[in-house]
Amino acid sequence: KRLRSQVSAALKEGRVTPTQLCQRCLALIKSTKFLNAYITVAEETALKQAEESEGRYKRGQSLGILDGIPVAVKDNFNTAGIETTCASNMLKGYISPYNATVVQKLLDQGAVLLGKTNLDEFAMGSGSTDGVFGPVRNPWSYTKQYKEKSVPKFHSEDQESNWVITGGSSGGSAAAVSSFTCFAALGSDTGGSTRNPAAHCGVVGLKPTYGLISRHGLIPLVNSMDVPGILTRCVDDAAVLLGALAGHDPKDSTTIQDDFKPFELPNLTDVSELSIGIPQEYHAPGLSSEILALWSKAADLFKNAGAKVVEVSLPHTRYSIVCYHVLCTAEVASNMARFDGLEYGHRSAMKDSTESMYAATRREGFNDVVRGRILSGNYFLLKQNYEKYFVKAQKVRRLIADDFVKVFRSGVDILLTPTTLSDAAPYTEFIQEDNRTRSAQDDILTQAANMAGLPAITVPTALSERGLPVGLQFIGRSFQEKQLLTVAKWFEKQVQFPVIQLEEVKRHDSGVFQHQKSASFS
Amino acid sequence: LAPWIPVVGLEIHAQISSNSKLFSGSQVQFAAPPNSLVSFFDASLPGTLPVLNRRCVEAAVMTGLALNCSINKKSLFDRKHYFYADLPAGYQITQQRVPIAVNGSLSYSLCIDNKMSQMVTKTVRIKQIQLEQDSGKSLHDDTRSQTLVDLNRAGVGLMEVVMEPDMCCGEEAAAAVRELQLILQTLGSSQAIMAEGQLRVDANVSVHHPGEPYGVRTEVKNINSIRFLAKAIDYEIQRQIEELENGGTILNETRAFDSKLGFTVPMRDKEGKQDYRFMPEPNLPPLILYDTKSLPANMNHQQVINIDWIHERLPELPSVKREKLVEQYGILPEHSFTLLNEDGLAEFFESVVKQTQMKPKKVIGWILNDLLSYLKQHSLTVKESPVSTFLLADLLNLLENKEISSTAAKQVLAELWKGEGKTPLEIVKEQKLELLQDQKELEQICQAVIDGQENEVIIMVLG
């Protein structure tokens, strides 16, 4: 059991200053550079923000709990004056003139923006391995816990190549939070892109209800499914971030109009009123026996504590992958149409005609994954195919969403499922299959929540046989984040997930590390 | 030779008169420096999202009501995809599935002959009105092999008005468009000035024999005035007839009207048979409009559009105004038509009528024959007239009071055009144009004339 230091309280009381905090994080980022979690480190601006925060604390005018807290943001969010690349050649060097609403909100509340985190190109992928800046390494690859448990296949093999992936596509954000370089990070979640890497990296990953948090400034993958995701080291912190970011944004017409009231999570002690649903279809093909066992153990945990645990059915789950692929690629094809090299971003040197310039720019700017999805999407949107594919998929989507409605209407409060099929794969193994195959496999447990727009959260549960994190997922009713997070917090308390013991880092910089390791900030 | 029936339909794009664009806050302004009215959204910067402009919706509802359409209480937005330099996002946001207004009609008047002596009323069905984004402008600089792109216009709100193929010739199309233009200007929903690109008309033309199905149609674009619209359509009808009579076929193509040459030519840059890959616009929820019945009690007034509220506040439409003028002043329908056809002329007429004792039936002649022809001759608008309503009324009063003859009045008017600031009375005095009222004096003058022409008088008396 470890004490969780309250960094915010420490800041308020002056036990640590925002500048010190920022410097430590920046130093840690440097010493964990091999993780490749960050694409851009905004050192100068971060220190400036920390200074300003310090001034506010000195004057007793702090902006709130986030004032002075170092955060990181996935590189598909627009940040004014700081490069936004989406890990793509298309936007290398692109400096956006505006801040995404969520970024602006963080800055307005005094958060210190350390930098932009790595991802799969344009958020397409489930490994954070397919971006132009290279793959992100899971910090757990470098822990006492992992090394102890893993068996190198070939003794002559460099330890380095045994590292495991973070999962994706918000792998950089997950790695950043997991390795203590920041206290919270923003990711995005379209089919599981926040929850998947959060589970693999042993951190909390929250996907809010669609329409709760503004997407203005989030470079879209699938407009009808994307949400900004929140990655933190504990559930309380996720609630704080949610409170800071949620609410109607006039710049995003898909955000709900209702007022959002930030909440503090109660400490749930009595779960006897709770009804937990276990969807049978989430016992998916390929689910590791380990995770199956953990899932079962978790269900028992609730049962033994007095909650009602029932098996439920979401019968259309098995169609979700195909449905997702049609709708996702169609929207991708549409959203990527703006990248023509004309107004911003990469422009090819090809000058023969506008058309040839477009074609060359897009061939040079996009990787195979992006181009593949654009082609598929355009195929599904052709007049002769539209009814058969796109409209059909929309109908199936409705059925998938209705599955959840029915289950929640029957009295179930929260669904409990695994987040991933297994623990994190070694990079060399992961890249044996192509992006599309991996995405199809890995998204199965997470994407239905995106199709239905429901809130979902992954909570680090236990270490696998290999010493790697495994998370379990809770899915809640629309806009019932308070209930969802309350239950998640109770669960988090029960499982007491171990703190990561980073080895490599200790070697490089022992002093800094000590202060970081307990860190939740709220 | 069997007779041919020409069939003409129109697709009209009217730029909405609003301060800002359809989905973004940048300004709408004609002839501003290139790329000076471009928001992040207009430039399609990644991560930007559309936000619907309320004023644009109101303009479309007004227009739909004025055209007797059913207003759809729920309409949807779609993306229409194609690649072009003036379309930054690679798609246009439009309303393809469910537009804001459908099934209306427009009545317009036509002269049977050229003399404006017999008017006939026709109707064209309005298929639908949809809201959509305008594109930017691209200028091809062939000498330097480059294309210059100006995005000022990109994202400006348009109402596309689709008129069914109920028209038969250039004249009908021109009259229909003219009437639409007047309606839009009266509503204020669009300034509809063709020369400034605020009203753009594409014509769909085909011909067929009676009893046979409609022929292949061509689309005629690049028409810059109502006059050219009529010419382009009539040319195209002729071209198609000749082509078919010579055993040729009509291609379903897009043709541009060359106003200098007076004919239509196949468009060089045509998009061909494009598949626009329509897809619902995911960033805009369905557009919901209310009427008094469906309006929820607790709705925030700012966020809601009430169709009935708008209907109650519609200004008087041209057709109604014309009828009123005829009724009130006893003028002919043709007169009323011309009055409304000239911006400000009806107001001018009514103002003069108020200030003079001369009957409106007589005043109208002075307005339509003298005033209007002068203005036309000198390419002046009514607003620019050097003769004010006051001056003209003053002159007409002199005439009405028999202080001058009608010939003299015309002379005075000619003098008034010079705009030298003299009143009619001053001119009359200057040029000694007063009518002699004194009976005795008149007799003396007549006698003097007769006395001076004895021989002629004798010849006349003898027959």
PDB file of C-alpha atoms in Angstrom, chain B residues 150-309:
ATOM      1  CA  ASP B 150      -9.420  33.157 -53.600  1.00  0.00           C
ATOM      2  CA  LEU B 151     -11.403  31.680 -50.724  1.00  0.00           C
ATOM      3  CA  ASN B 152     -13.385  34.802 -49.790  1.00  0.00           C
ATOM      4  CA  ARG B 153     -16.496  33.277 -51.267  1.00  0.00           C
ATOM      5  CA  ALA B 154     -15.865  29.790 -49.870  1.00  0.00           C
ATOM      6  CA  GLY B 155     -18.564  28.959 -47.365  1.00  0.00           C
ATOM      7  CA  VAL B 156     -20.928  31.838 -48.149  1.00  0.00           C
ATOM      8  CA  GLY B 157     -24.513  30.644 -47.752  1.00  0.00           C
ATOM      9  CA  LEU B 158     -26.496  29.768 -50.869  1.00  0.00           C
ATOM     10  CA  MET B 159     -30.094  28.867 -51.440  1.00  0.00           C
ATOM     11  CA  GLU B 160     -30.383  26.556 -54.398  1.00  0.00           C
ATOM     12  CA  VAL B 161     -33.829  26.944 -55.932  1.00  0.00           C
ATOM     13  CA  VAL B 162     -34.750  24.174 -58.334  1.00  0.00           C
ATOM     14  CA  MET B 163     -37.440  24.994 -60.887  1.00  0.00           C
ATOM     15  CA  GLU B 164     -39.120  22.079 -62.613  1.00  0.00           C
ATOM     16  CA  PRO B 165     -38.956  21.872 -66.413  1.00  0.00           C
ATOM     17  CA  ASP B 166     -42.258  23.685 -66.855  1.00  0.00           C
ATOM     18  CA  MET B 167     -40.875  26.406 -69.054  1.00  0.00           C
ATOM     19  CA  CYS B 168     -40.683  26.320 -72.821  1.00  0.00           C
ATOM     20  CA  CYS B 169     -38.311  28.997 -73.929  1.00  0.00           C
ATOM     21  CA  GLY B 170     -35.811  31.676 -73.025  1.00  0.00           C
ATOM     22  CA  GLU B 171     -38.460  34.306 -72.496  1.00  0.00           C
ATOM     23  CA  GLU B 172     -40.339  32.265 -69.927  1.00  0.00           C
ATOM     24  CA  ALA B 173     -37.164  31.388 -68.086  1.00  0.00           C
ATOM     25  CA  ALA B 174     -36.079  35.015 -68.062  1.00  0.00           C
ATOM     26  CA  ALA B 175     -39.432  36.160 -66.738  1.00  0.00           C
ATOM     27  CA  ALA B 176     -39.426  33.498 -64.033  1.00  0.00           C
ATOM     28  CA  VAL B 177     -35.925  34.412 -62.928  1.00  0.00           C
ATOM     29  CA  ARG B 178     -36.792  38.098 -62.958  1.00  0.00           C
ATOM     30  CA  GLU B 179     -39.769  37.449 -60.710  1.00  0.00           C
ATOM     31  CA  LEU B 180     -37.668  35.327 -58.364  1.00  0.00           C
ATOM     32  CA  GLN B 181     -35.121  38.100 -58.239  1.00  0.00           C
ATOM     33  CA  LEU B 182     -37.785  40.635 -57.251  1.00  0.00           C
ATOM     34  CA  ILE B 183     -39.124  38.316 -54.573  1.00  0.00           C
ATOM     35  CA  LEU B 184     -35.692  37.715 -53.093  1.00  0.00           C
ATOM     36  CA  GLN B 185     -34.956  41.431 -53.073  1.00  0.00           C
ATOM     37  CA  THR B 186     -38.271  42.207 -51.459  1.00  0.00           C
ATOM     38  CA  LEU B 187     -37.665  39.593 -48.761  1.00  0.00           C
ATOM     39  CA  GLY B 188     -34.094  40.735 -48.307  1.00  0.00           C
ATOM     40  CA  SER B 189     -33.013  37.104 -48.258  1.00  0.00           C
ATOM     41  CA  SER B 190     -30.701  37.755 -51.191  1.00  0.00           C
ATOM     42  CA  GLN B 191     -29.682  40.890 -53.036  1.00  0.00           C
ATOM     43  CA  ALA B 192     -29.806  38.701 -56.139  1.00  0.00           C
ATOM     44  CA  ILE B 193     -27.606  40.930 -58.316  1.00  0.00           C
ATOM     45  CA  MET B 194     -26.482  38.715 -61.170  1.00  0.00           C
ATOM     46  CA  ALA B 195     -23.571  40.929 -62.064  1.00  0.00           C
ATOM     47  CA  GLU B 196     -22.113  40.441 -58.596  1.00  0.00           C
ATOM     48  CA  GLY B 197     -22.575  36.710 -58.686  1.00  0.00           C
ATOM     49  CA  GLN B 198     -25.337  36.799 -56.093  1.00  0.00           C
ATOM     50  CA  LEU B 199     -27.713  35.065 -58.474  1.00  0.00           C
ATOM     51  CA  ARG B 200     -26.406  32.331 -60.737  1.00  0.00           C
ATOM     52  CA  VAL B 201     -28.603  30.427 -63.114  1.00  0.00           C
ATOM     53  CA  ASP B 202     -27.982  27.112 -64.818  1.00  0.00           C
ATOM     54  CA  ALA B 203     -30.497  25.992 -67.411  1.00  0.00           C
ATOM     55  CA  ASN B 204     -31.447  22.418 -68.248  1.00  0.00           C
ATOM     56  CA  VAL B 205     -32.654  22.212 -71.817  1.00  0.00           C
ATOM     57  CA  SER B 206     -34.068  19.411 -73.919  1.00  0.00           C
ATOM     58  CA  VAL B 207     -36.434  18.986 -76.844  1.00  0.00           C
ATOM     59  CA  HIS B 208     -38.826  16.220 -77.813  1.00  0.00           C
ATOM     60  CA  HIS B 209     -41.722  15.495 -80.135  1.00  0.00           C
ATOM     61  CA  PRO B 210     -45.229  15.660 -78.711  1.00  0.00           C
ATOM     62  CA  GLY B 211     -46.268  12.327 -77.260  1.00  0.00           C
ATOM     63  CA  GLU B 212     -42.696  11.104 -76.963  1.00  0.00           C
ATOM     64  CA  PRO B 213     -40.607  10.991 -73.793  1.00  0.00           C
ATOM     65  CA  TYR B 214     -38.386  13.940 -72.864  1.00  0.00           C
ATOM     66  CA  GLY B 215     -35.169  14.185 -74.799  1.00  0.00           C
ATOM     67  CA  VAL B 216     -31.612  14.082 -73.478  1.00  0.00           C
ATOM     68  CA  ARG B 217     -30.940  17.296 -71.665  1.00  0.00           C
ATOM     69  CA  THR B 218     -27.908  19.514 -71.553  1.00  0.00           C
ATOM     70  CA  GLU B 219     -26.967  21.836 -68.767  1.00  0.00           C
ATOM     71  CA  VAL B 220     -26.061  25.386 -69.742  1.00  0.00           C
ATOM     72  CA  LYS B 221     -23.838  27.341 -67.388  1.00  0.00           C
ATOM     73  CA  ASN B 222     -21.912  30.587 -67.263  1.00  0.00           C
ATOM     74  CA  ILE B 223     -24.869  32.874 -67.834  1.00  0.00           C
ATOM     75  CA  ASN B 224     -24.260  36.348 -66.498  1.00  0.00           C
ATOM     76  CA  SER B 225     -27.494  38.231 -67.040  1.00  0.00           C
ATOM     77  CA  ILE B 226     -31.182  37.658 -67.523  1.00  0.00           C
ATOM     78  CA  ARG B 227     -30.903  38.808 -71.086  1.00  0.00           C
ATOM     79  CA  PHE B 228     -28.175  36.261 -71.793  1.00  0.00           C
ATOM     80  CA  LEU B 229     -30.231  33.614 -70.050  1.00  0.00           C
ATOM     81  CA  ALA B 230     -32.967  33.967 -72.641  1.00  0.00           C
ATOM     82  CA  LYS B 231     -30.453  34.038 -75.477  1.00  0.00           C
ATOM     83  CA  ALA B 232     -28.524  31.036 -74.235  1.00  0.00           C
ATOM     84  CA  ILE B 233     -31.651  28.948 -73.817  1.00  0.00           C
ATOM     85  CA  ASP B 234     -33.073  29.864 -77.175  1.00  0.00           C
ATOM     86  CA  TYR B 235     -29.759  29.173 -78.844  1.00  0.00           C
ATOM     87  CA  GLU B 236     -29.480  25.795 -77.164  1.00  0.00           C
ATOM     88  CA  ILE B 237     -33.022  24.843 -78.136  1.00  0.00           C
ATOM     89  CA  GLN B 238     -32.249  25.697 -81.725  1.00  0.00           C
ATOM     90  CA  ARG B 239     -28.965  23.868 -81.652  1.00  0.00           C
ATOM     91  CA  GLN B 240     -30.585  20.722 -80.326  1.00  0.00           C
ATOM     92  CA  ILE B 241     -33.374  20.847 -82.891  1.00  0.00           C
ATOM     93  CA  GLU B 242     -30.928  21.276 -85.741  1.00  0.00           C
ATOM     94  CA  GLU B 243     -28.696  18.537 -84.417  1.00  0.00           C
ATOM     95  CA  LEU B 244     -31.581  16.093 -84.141  1.00  0.00           C
ATOM     96  CA  GLU B 245     -33.075  17.021 -87.489  1.00  0.00           C
ATOM     97  CA  ASN B 246     -29.726  16.348 -89.085  1.00  0.00           C
ATOM     98  CA  GLY B 247     -29.759  12.865 -87.619  1.00  0.00           C
ATOM     99  CA  GLY B 248     -27.366  13.643 -84.778  1.00  0.00           C
ATOM    100  CA  THR B 249     -27.725  12.965 -81.066  1.00  0.00           C
ATOM    101  CA  ILE B 250     -27.684  15.156 -78.014  1.00  0.00           C
ATOM    102  CA  LEU B 251     -25.066  14.371 -75.368  1.00  0.00           C
ATOM    103  CA  ASN B 252     -25.938  14.695 -71.697  1.00  0.00           C
ATOM    104  CA  GLU B 253     -23.255  17.283 -71.161  1.00  0.00           C
ATOM    105  CA  THR B 254     -22.554  20.630 -69.600  1.00  0.00           C
ATOM    106  CA  ARG B 255     -22.182  23.553 -71.930  1.00  0.00           C
ATOM    107  CA  ALA B 256     -21.034  27.085 -71.302  1.00  0.00           C
ATOM    108  CA  PHE B 257     -22.688  30.091 -72.853  1.00  0.00           C
ATOM    109  CA  ASP B 258     -20.278  32.336 -74.682  1.00  0.00           C
ATOM    110  CA  SER B 259     -21.948  35.724 -74.589  1.00  0.00           C
ATOM    111  CA  LYS B 260     -19.646  37.271 -77.158  1.00  0.00           C
ATOM    112  CA  LEU B 261     -20.318  34.629 -79.774  1.00  0.00           C
ATOM    113  CA  GLY B 262     -23.877  34.028 -78.713  1.00  0.00           C
ATOM    114  CA  PHE B 263     -23.631  30.265 -78.556  1.00  0.00           C
ATOM    115  CA  THR B 264     -23.136  27.422 -76.151  1.00  0.00           C
ATOM    116  CA  VAL B 265     -19.977  25.380 -76.247  1.00  0.00           C
ATOM    117  CA  PRO B 266     -19.070  22.158 -74.439  1.00  0.00           C
ATOM    118  CA  MET B 267     -17.304  23.059 -71.209  1.00  0.00           C
ATOM    119  CA  ARG B 268     -13.573  22.455 -71.199  1.00  0.00           C
ATOM    120  CA  ASP B 269     -13.357  21.815 -67.489  1.00  0.00           C
ATOM    121  CA  LYS B 270     -16.469  19.762 -67.040  1.00  0.00           C
ATOM    122  CA  GLU B 271     -16.585  17.332 -64.164  1.00  0.00           C
ATOM    123  CA  GLY B 272     -18.088  14.605 -66.282  1.00  0.00           C
ATOM    124  CA  LYS B 273     -20.280  11.999 -64.714  1.00  0.00           C
ATOM    125  CA  GLN B 274     -19.026  12.352 -61.180  1.00  0.00           C
ATOM    126  CA  ASP B 275     -19.967  10.171 -58.313  1.00  0.00           C
ATOM    127  CA  TYR B 276     -20.217  12.644 -55.474  1.00  0.00           C
ATOM    128  CA  ARG B 277     -20.217   9.945 -52.800  1.00  0.00           C
ATOM    129  CA  PHE B 278     -22.894  11.717 -50.770  1.00  0.00           C
ATOM    130  CA  MET B 279     -22.647  11.070 -47.055  1.00  0.00           C
ATOM    131  CA  PRO B 280     -24.536  12.594 -44.118  1.00  0.00           C
ATOM    132  CA  GLU B 281     -22.658  15.501 -42.547  1.00  0.00           C
ATOM    133  CA  PRO B 282     -21.807  14.020 -39.138  1.00  0.00           C
ATOM    134  CA  ASN B 283     -20.957  17.328 -37.479  1.00  0.00           C
ATOM    135  CA  LEU B 284     -24.387  18.893 -37.884  1.00  0.00           C
ATOM    136  CA  PRO B 285     -27.441  17.496 -36.152  1.00  0.00           C
ATOM    137  CA  PRO B 286     -30.728  17.523 -38.119  1.00  0.00           C
ATOM    138  CA  LEU B 287     -32.103  21.043 -38.532  1.00  0.00           C
ATOM    139  CA  ILE B 288     -35.317  21.246 -36.537  1.00  0.00           C
ATOM    140  CA  LEU B 289     -37.786  24.063 -37.147  1.00  0.00           C
ATOM    141  CA  TYR B 290     -40.965  24.731 -35.219  1.00  0.00           C
ATOM    142  CA  ASP B 291     -44.334  26.245 -35.768  1.00  0.00           C
ATOM    143  CA  THR B 292     -46.662  27.674 -33.158  1.00  0.00           C
ATOM    144  CA  LYS B 293     -48.254  24.283 -32.575  1.00  0.00           C
ATOM    145  CA  SER B 294     -45.058  22.322 -32.109  1.00  0.00           C
ATOM    146  CA  LEU B 295     -43.126  24.946 -30.171  1.00  0.00           C
ATOM    147  CA  PRO B 296     -42.287  23.544 -26.713  1.00  0.00           C
ATOM    148  CA  ALA B 297     -43.104  25.909 -23.862  1.00  0.00           C
ATOM    149  CA  ASN B 298     -39.679  25.854 -22.265  1.00  0.00           C
ATOM    150  CA  MET B 299     -37.640  26.311 -25.431  1.00  0.00           C
ATOM    151  CA  ASN B 300     -34.912  28.893 -25.367  1.00  0.00           C
ATOM    152  CA  HIS B 301     -36.165  31.521 -27.797  1.00  0.00           C
ATOM    153  CA  GLN B 302     -32.680  32.160 -29.152  1.00  0.00           C
ATOM    154  CA  GLN B 303     -32.214  28.625 -30.305  1.00  0.00           C
ATOM    155  CA  VAL B 304     -35.474  28.127 -32.084  1.00  0.00           C
ATOM    156  CA  ILE B 305     -36.947  29.181 -35.410  1.00  0.00           C
ATOM    157  CA  ASN B 306     -40.742  29.463 -35.567  1.00  0.00           C
ATOM    158  CA  ILE B 307     -42.002  29.166 -39.130  1.00  0.00           C
ATOM    159  CA  ASP B 308     -45.337  30.811 -38.288  1.00  0.00           C
ATOM    160  CA  TRP B 309     -43.628  33.775 -36.681  1.00  0.00           C
TER     161      TRP B 309
END
